[in-house]
JSON list of C-alpha atoms in Angstrom, two decimals:
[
{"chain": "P", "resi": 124, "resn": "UNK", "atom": "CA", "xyz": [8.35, 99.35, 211.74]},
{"chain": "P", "resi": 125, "resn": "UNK", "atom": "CA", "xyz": [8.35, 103.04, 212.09]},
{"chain": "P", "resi": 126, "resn": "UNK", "atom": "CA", "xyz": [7.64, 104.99, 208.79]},
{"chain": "P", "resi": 127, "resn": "UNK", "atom": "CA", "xyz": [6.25, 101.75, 206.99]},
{"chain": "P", "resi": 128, "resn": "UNK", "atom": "CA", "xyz": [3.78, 103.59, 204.85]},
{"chain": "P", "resi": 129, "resn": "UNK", "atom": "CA", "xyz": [6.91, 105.86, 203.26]},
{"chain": "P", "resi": 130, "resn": "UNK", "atom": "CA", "xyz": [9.11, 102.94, 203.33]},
{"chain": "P", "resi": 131, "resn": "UNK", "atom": "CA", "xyz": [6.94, 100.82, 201.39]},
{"chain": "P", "resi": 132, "resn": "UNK", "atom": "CA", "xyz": [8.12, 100.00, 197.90]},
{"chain": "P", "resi": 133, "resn": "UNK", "atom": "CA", "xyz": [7.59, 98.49, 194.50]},
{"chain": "P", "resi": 134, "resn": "UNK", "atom": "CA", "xyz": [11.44, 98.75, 193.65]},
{"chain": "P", "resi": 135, "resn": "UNK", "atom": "CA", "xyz": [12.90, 95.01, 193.20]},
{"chain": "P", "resi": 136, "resn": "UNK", "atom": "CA", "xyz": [16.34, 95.34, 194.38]},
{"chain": "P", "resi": 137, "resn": "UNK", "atom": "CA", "xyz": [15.35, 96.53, 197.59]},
{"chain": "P", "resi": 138, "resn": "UNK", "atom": "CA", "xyz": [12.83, 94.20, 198.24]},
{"chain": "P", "resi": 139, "resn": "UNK", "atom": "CA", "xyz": [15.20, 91.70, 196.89]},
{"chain": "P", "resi": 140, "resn": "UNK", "atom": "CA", "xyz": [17.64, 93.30, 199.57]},
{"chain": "P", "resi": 141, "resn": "UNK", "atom": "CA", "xyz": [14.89, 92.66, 202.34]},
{"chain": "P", "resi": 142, "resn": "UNK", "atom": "CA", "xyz": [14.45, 89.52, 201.65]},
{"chain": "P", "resi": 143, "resn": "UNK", "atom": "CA", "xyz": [18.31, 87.85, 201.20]},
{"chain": "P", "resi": 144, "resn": "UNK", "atom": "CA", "xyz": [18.47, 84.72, 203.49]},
{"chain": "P", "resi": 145, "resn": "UNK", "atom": "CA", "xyz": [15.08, 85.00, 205.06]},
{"chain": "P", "resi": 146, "resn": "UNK", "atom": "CA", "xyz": [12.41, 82.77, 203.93]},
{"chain": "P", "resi": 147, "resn": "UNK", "atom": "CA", "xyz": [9.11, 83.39, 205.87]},
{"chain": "P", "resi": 148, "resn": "UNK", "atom": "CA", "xyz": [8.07, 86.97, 205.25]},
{"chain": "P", "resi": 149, "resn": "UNK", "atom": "CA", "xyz": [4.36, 87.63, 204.40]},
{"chain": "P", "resi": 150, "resn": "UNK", "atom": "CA", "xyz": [3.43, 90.77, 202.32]},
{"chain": "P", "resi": 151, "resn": "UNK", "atom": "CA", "xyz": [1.73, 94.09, 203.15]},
{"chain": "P", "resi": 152, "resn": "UNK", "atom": "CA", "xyz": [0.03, 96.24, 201.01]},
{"chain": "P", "resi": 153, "resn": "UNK", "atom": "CA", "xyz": [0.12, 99.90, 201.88]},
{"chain": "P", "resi": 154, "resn": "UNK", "atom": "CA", "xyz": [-3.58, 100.67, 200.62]},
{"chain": "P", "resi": 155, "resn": "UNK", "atom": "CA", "xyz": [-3.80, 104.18, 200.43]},
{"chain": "P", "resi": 156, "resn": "UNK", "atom": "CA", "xyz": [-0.57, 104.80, 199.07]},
{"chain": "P", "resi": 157, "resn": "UNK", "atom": "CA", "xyz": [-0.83, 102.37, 196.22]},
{"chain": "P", "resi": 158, "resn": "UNK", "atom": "CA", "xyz": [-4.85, 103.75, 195.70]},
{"chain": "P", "resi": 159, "resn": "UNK", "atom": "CA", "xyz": [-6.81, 100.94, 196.51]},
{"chain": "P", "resi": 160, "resn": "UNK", "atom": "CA", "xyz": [-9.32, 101.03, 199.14]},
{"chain": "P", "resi": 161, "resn": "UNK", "atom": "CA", "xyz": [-9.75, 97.46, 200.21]},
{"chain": "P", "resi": 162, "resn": "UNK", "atom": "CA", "xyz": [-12.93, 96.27, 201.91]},
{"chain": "P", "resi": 163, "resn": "UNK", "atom": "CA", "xyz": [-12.75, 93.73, 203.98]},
{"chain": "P", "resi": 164, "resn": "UNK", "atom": "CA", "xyz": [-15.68, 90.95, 204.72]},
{"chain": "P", "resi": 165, "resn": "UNK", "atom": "CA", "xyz": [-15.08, 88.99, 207.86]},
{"chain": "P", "resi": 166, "resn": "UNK", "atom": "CA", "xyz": [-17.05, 85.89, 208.56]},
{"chain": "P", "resi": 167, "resn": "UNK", "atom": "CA", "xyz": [-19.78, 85.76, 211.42]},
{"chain": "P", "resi": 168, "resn": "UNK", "atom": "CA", "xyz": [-17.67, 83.94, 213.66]},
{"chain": "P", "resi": 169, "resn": "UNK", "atom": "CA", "xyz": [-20.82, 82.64, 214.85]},
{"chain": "P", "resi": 170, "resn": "UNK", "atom": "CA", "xyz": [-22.24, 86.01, 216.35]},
{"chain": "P", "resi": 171, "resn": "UNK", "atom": "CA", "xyz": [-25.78, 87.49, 215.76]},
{"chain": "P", "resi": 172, "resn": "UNK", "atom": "CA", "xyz": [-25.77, 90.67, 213.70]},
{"chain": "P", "resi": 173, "resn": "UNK", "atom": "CA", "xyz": [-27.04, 93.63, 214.72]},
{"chain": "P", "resi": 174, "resn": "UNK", "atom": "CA", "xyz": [-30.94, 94.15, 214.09]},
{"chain": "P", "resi": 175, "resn": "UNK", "atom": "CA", "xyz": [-30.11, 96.38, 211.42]},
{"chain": "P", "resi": 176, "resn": "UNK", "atom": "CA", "xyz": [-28.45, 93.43, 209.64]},
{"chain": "P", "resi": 177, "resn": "UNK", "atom": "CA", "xyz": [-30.54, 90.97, 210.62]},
{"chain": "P", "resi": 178, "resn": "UNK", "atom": "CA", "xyz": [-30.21, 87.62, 208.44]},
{"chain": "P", "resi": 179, "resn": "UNK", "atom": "CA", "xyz": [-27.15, 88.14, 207.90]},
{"chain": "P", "resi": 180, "resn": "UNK", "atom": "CA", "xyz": [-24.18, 85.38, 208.66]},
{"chain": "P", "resi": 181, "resn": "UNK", "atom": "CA", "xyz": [-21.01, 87.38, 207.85]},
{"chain": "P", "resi": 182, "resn": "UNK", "atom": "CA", "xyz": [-19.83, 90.47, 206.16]},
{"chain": "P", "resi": 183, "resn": "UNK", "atom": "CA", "xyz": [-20.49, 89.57, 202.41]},
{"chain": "P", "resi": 184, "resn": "UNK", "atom": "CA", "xyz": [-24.34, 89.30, 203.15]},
{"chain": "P", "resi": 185, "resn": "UNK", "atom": "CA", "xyz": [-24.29, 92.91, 205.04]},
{"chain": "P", "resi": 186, "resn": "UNK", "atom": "CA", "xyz": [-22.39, 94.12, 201.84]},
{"chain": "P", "resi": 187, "resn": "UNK", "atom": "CA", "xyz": [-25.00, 92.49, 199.65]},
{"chain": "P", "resi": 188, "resn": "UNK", "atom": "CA", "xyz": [-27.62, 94.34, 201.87]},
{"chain": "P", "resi": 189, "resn": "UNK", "atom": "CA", "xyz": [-25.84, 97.07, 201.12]},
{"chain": "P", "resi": 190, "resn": "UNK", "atom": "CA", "xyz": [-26.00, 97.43, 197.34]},
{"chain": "P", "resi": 191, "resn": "UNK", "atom": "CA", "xyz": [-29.25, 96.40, 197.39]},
{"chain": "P", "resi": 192, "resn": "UNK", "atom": "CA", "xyz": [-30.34, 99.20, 199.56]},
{"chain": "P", "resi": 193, "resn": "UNK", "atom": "CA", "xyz": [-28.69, 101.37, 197.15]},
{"chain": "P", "resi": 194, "resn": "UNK", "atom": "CA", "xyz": [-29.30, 100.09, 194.23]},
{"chain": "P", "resi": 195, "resn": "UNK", "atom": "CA", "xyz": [-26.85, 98.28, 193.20]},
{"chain": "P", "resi": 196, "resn": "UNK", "atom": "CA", "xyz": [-25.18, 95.17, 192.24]},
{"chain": "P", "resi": 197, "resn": "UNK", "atom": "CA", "xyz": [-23.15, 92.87, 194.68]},
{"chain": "P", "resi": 198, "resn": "UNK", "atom": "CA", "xyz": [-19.27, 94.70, 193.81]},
{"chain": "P", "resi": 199, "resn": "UNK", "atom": "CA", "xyz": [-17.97, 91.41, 193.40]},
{"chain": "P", "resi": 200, "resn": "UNK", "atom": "CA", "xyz": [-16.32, 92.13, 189.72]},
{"chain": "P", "resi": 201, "resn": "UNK", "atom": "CA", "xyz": [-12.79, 92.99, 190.97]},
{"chain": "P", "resi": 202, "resn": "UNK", "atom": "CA", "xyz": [-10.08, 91.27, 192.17]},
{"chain": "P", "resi": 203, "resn": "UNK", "atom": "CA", "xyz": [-10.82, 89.51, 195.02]},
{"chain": "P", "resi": 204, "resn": "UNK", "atom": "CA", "xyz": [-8.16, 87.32, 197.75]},
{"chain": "P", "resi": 205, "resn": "UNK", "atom": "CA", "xyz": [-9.67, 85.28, 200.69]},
{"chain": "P", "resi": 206, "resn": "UNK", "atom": "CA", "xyz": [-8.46, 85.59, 203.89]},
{"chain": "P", "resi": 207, "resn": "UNK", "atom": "CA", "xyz": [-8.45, 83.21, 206.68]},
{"chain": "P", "resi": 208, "resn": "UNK", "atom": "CA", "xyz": [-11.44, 85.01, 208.27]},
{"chain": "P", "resi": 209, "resn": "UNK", "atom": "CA", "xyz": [-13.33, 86.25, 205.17]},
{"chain": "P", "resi": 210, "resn": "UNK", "atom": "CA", "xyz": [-11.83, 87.69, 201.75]},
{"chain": "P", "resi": 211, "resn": "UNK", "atom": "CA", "xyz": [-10.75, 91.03, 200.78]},
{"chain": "P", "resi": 212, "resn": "UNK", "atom": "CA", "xyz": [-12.06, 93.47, 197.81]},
{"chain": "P", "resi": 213, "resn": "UNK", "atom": "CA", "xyz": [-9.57, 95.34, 196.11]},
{"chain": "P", "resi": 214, "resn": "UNK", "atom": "CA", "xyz": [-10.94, 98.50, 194.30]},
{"chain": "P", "resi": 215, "resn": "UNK", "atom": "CA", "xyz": [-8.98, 101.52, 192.80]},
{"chain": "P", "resi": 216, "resn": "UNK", "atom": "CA", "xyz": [-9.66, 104.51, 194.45]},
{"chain": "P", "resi": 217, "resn": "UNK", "atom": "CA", "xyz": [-11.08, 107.49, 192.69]},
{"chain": "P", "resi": 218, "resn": "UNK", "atom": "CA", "xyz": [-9.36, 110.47, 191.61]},
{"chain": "P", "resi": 219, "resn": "UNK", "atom": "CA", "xyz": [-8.86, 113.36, 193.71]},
{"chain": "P", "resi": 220, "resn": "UNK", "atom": "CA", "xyz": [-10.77, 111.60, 196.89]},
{"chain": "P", "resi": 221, "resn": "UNK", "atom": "CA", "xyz": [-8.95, 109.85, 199.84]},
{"chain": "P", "resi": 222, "resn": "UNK", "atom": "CA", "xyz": [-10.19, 107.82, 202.12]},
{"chain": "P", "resi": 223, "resn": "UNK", "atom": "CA", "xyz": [-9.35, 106.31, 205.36]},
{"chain": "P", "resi": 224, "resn": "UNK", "atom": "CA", "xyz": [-9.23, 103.21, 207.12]},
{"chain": "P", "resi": 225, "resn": "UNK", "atom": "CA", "xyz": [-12.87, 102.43, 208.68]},
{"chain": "P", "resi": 226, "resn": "UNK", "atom": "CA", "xyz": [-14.19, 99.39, 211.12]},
{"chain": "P", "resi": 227, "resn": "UNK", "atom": "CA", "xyz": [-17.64, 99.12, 211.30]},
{"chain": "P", "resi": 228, "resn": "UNK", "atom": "CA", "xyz": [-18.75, 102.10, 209.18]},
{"chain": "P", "resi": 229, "resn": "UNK", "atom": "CA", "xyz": [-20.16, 100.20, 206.38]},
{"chain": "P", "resi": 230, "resn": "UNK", "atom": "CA", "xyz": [-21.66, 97.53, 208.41]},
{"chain": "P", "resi": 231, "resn": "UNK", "atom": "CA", "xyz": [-21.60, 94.54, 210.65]},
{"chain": "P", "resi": 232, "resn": "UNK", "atom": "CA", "xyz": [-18.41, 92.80, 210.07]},
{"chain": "P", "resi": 233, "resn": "UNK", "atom": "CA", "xyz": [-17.52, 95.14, 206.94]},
{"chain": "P", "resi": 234, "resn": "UNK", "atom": "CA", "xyz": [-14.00, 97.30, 207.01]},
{"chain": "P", "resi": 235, "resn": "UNK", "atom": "CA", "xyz": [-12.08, 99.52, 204.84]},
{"chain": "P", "resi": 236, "resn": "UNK", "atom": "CA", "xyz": [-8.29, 99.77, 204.77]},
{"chain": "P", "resi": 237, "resn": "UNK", "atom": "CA", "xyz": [-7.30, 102.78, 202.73]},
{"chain": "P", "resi": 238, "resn": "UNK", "atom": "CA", "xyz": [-4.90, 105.76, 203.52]},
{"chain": "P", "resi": 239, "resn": "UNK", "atom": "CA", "xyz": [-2.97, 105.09, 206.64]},
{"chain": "P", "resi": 240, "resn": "UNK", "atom": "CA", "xyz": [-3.66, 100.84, 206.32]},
{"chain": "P", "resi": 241, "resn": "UNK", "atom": "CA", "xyz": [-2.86, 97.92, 204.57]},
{"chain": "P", "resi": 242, "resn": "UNK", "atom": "CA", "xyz": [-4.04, 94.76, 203.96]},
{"chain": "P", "resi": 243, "resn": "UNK", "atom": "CA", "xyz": [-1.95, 91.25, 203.92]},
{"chain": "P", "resi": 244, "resn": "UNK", "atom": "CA", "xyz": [-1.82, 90.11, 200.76]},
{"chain": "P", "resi": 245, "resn": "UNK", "atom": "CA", "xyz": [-2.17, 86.86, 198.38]},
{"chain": "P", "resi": 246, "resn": "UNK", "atom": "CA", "xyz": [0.79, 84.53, 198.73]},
{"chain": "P", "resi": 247, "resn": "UNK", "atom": "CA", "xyz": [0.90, 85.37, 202.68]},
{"chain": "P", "resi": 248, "resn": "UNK", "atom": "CA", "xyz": [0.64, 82.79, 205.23]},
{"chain": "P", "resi": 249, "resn": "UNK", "atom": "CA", "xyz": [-0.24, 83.46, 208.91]},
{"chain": "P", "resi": 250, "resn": "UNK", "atom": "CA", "xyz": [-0.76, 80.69, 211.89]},
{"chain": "P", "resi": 251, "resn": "UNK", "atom": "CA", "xyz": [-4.35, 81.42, 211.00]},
{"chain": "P", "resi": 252, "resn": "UNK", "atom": "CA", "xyz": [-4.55, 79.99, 207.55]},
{"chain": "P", "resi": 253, "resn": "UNK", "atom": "CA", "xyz": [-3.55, 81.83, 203.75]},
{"chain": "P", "resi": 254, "resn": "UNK", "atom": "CA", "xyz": [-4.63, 84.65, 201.79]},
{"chain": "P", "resi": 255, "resn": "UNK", "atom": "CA", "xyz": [-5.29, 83.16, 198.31]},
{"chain": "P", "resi": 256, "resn": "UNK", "atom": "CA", "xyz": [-6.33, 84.95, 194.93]},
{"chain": "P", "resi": 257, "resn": "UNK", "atom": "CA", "xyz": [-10.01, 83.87, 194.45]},
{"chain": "P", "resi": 258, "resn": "UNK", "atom": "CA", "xyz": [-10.53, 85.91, 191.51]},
{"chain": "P", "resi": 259, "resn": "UNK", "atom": "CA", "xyz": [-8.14, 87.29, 189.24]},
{"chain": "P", "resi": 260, "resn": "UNK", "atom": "CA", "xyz": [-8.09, 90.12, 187.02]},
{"chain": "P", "resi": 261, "resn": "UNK", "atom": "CA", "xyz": [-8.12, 93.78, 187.09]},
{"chain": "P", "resi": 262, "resn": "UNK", "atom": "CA", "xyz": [-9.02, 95.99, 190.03]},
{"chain": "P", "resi": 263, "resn": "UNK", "atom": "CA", "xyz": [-12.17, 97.80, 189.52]},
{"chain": "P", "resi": 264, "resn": "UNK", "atom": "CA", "xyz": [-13.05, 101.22, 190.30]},
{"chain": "P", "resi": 265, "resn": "UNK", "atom": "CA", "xyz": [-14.50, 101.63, 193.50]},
{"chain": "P", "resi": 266, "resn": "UNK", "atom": "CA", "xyz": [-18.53, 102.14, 193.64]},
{"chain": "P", "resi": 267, "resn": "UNK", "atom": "CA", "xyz": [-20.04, 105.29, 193.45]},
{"chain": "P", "resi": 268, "resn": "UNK", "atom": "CA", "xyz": [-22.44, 104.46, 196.46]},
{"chain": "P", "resi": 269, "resn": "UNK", "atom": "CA", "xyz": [-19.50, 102.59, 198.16]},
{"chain": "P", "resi": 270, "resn": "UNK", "atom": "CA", "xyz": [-17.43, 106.04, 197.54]},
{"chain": "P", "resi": 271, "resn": "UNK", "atom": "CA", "xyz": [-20.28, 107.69, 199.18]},
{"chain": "P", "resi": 272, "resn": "UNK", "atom": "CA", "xyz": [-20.72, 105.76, 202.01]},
{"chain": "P", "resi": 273, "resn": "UNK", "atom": "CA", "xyz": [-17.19, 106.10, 203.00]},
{"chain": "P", "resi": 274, "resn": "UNK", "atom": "CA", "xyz": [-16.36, 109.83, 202.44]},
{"chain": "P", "resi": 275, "resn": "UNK", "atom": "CA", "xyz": [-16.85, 111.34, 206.04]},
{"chain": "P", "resi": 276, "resn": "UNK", "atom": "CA", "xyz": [-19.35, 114.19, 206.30]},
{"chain": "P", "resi": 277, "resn": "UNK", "atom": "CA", "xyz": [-18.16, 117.59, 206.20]},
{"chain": "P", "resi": 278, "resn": "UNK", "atom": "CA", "xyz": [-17.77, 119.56, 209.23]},
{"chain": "P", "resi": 279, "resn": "UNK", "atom": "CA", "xyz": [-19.50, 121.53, 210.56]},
{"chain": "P", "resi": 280, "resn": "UNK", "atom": "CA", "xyz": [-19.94, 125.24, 210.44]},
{"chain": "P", "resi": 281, "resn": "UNK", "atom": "CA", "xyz": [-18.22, 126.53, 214.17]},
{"chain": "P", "resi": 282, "resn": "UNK", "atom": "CA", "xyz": [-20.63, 127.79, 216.73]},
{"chain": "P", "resi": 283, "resn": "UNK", "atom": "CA", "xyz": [-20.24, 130.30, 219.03]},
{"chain": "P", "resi": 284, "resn": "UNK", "atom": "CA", "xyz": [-19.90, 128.67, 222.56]},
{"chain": "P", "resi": 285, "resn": "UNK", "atom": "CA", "xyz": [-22.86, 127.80, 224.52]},
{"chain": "P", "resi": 286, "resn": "UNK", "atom": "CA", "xyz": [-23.40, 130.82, 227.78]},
{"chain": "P", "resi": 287, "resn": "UNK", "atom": "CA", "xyz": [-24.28, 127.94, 230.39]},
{"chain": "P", "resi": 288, "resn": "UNK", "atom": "CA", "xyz": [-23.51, 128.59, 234.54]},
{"chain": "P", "resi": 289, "resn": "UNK", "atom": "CA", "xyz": [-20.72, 126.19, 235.45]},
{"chain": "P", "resi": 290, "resn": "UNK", "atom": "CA", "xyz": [-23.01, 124.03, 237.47]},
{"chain": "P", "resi": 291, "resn": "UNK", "atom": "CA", "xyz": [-25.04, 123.52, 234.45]},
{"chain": "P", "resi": 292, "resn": "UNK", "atom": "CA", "xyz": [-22.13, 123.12, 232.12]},
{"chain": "P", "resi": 293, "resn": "UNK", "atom": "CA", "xyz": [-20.70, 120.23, 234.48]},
{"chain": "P", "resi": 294, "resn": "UNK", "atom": "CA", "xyz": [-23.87, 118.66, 234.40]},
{"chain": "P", "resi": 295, "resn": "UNK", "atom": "CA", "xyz": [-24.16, 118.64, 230.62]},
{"chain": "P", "resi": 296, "resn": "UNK", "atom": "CA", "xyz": [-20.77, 117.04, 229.88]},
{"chain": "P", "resi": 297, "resn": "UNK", "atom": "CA", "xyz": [-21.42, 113.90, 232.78]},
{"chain": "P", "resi": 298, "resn": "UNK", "atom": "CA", "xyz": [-24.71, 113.58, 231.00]},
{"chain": "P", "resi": 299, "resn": "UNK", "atom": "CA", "xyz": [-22.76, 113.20, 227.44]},
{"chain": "P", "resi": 300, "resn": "UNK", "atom": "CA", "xyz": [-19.67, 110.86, 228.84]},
{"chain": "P", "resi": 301, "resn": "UNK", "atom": "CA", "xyz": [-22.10, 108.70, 231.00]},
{"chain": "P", "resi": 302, "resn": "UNK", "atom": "CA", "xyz": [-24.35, 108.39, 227.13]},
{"chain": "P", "resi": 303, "resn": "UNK", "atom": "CA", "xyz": [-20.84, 107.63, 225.07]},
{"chain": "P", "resi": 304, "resn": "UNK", "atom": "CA", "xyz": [-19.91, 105.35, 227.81]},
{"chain": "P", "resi": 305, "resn": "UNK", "atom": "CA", "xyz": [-22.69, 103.36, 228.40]},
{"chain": "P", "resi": 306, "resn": "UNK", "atom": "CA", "xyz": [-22.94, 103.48, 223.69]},
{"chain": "P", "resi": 307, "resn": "UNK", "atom": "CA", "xyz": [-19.53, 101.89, 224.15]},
{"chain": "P", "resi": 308, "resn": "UNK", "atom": "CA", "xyz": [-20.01, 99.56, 227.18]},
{"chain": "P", "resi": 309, "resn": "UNK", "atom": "CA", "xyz": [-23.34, 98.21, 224.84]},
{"chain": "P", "resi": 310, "resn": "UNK", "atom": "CA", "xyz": [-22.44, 97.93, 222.25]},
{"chain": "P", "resi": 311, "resn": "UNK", "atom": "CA", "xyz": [-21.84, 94.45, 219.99]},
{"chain": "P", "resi": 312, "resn": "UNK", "atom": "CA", "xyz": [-18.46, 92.96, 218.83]},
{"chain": "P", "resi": 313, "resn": "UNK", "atom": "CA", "xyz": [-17.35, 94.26, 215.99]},
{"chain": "P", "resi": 314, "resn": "UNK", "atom": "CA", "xyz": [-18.90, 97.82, 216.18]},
{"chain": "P", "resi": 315, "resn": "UNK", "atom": "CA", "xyz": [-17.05, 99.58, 218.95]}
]
């Protein structure tokens, strides 16, 4: 659907409207626009982790990792709905900061949906299985460190461009798009 993040709404008689007569619709969430950030944990699926993450089965142990590299407790205190590959985190976002969808920037198996996403939520059913609630309650703030880990670093200051003879220049860029390629062509599931 084009538009769907402006179209999205909490009003009940158009949803009501959208729905008249069908009766297999599943449910989106437009993150960023209702200010969640949502991190997702996906299971293993059976494949190592990176040596970074080593130990780790699936995306809740990298997260784990995480907080206790930081410092921090598990953020499992908010509400929480399991998906059929994992389970979802829902967290409020905080004031004055957005944030975008991310795959991979956390960690192994560890994504972020956020402005421009959304997640499927509970009471959806796919061919792959339901999303459940697995904890109820209120949606907690979102982590300091997690904030932190997710706000993109600032750009940085312009440079004047580099003098280099043609020849030279050619040979620079190759050198830089063979690297990214063969980073790409390398690199594991999951972290592309």
């Amino acid at each position: 659907i084009r538009g769907w993040e402006q179209r999205a709404t909490v009003d009940r008689r158009q949803i009501h409207r959208w729905w008249a007569g069908e009766s297999c619709y599943n449910i989106g969430l437009a993150t960023g626009k209702s200010g969640l950030v949502v991190i997702d944990l996906d299971g293993g699926r059976g494949d190592r982790p990176p040596e970074r993450f080593a130990g780790a089965h699936d995306g809740h142990d990298v997260l784990a990792m995480l907080a206790d590299a930081a410092g921090a407790e598990m953020p499992s205190r908010t509400y929480t709905v399991t998906t059929p590959s994992g389970c979802h985190l829902y967290f409020r976002t905080p004031p004055g900061i957005s944030f975008r969808n991310s795959a991979g920037l956390l960690g192994w198996r560890v994504d972020s949906r956020a402005g421009g996403g959304y997640v499927v939520a509970a009471g959806s059913v796919r061919e792959q299985g339901a999303y459940t609630v697995a904890r109820h309650g209120a949606v907690a703030e979102l982590p300091v460190w997690l904030a932190r880990r997710l706000t993109p670093p600032s750009a940085p200051e312009p440079q004047p461009p580099m003098g280099l003879p043609r020849r030279r220049s050619n040979a620079y860029v190759r050198a830089i798009v063979e690297r990214e390629a063969h980073a790409v062509a390398t690199a594991q599931t999951g972290t592309r």
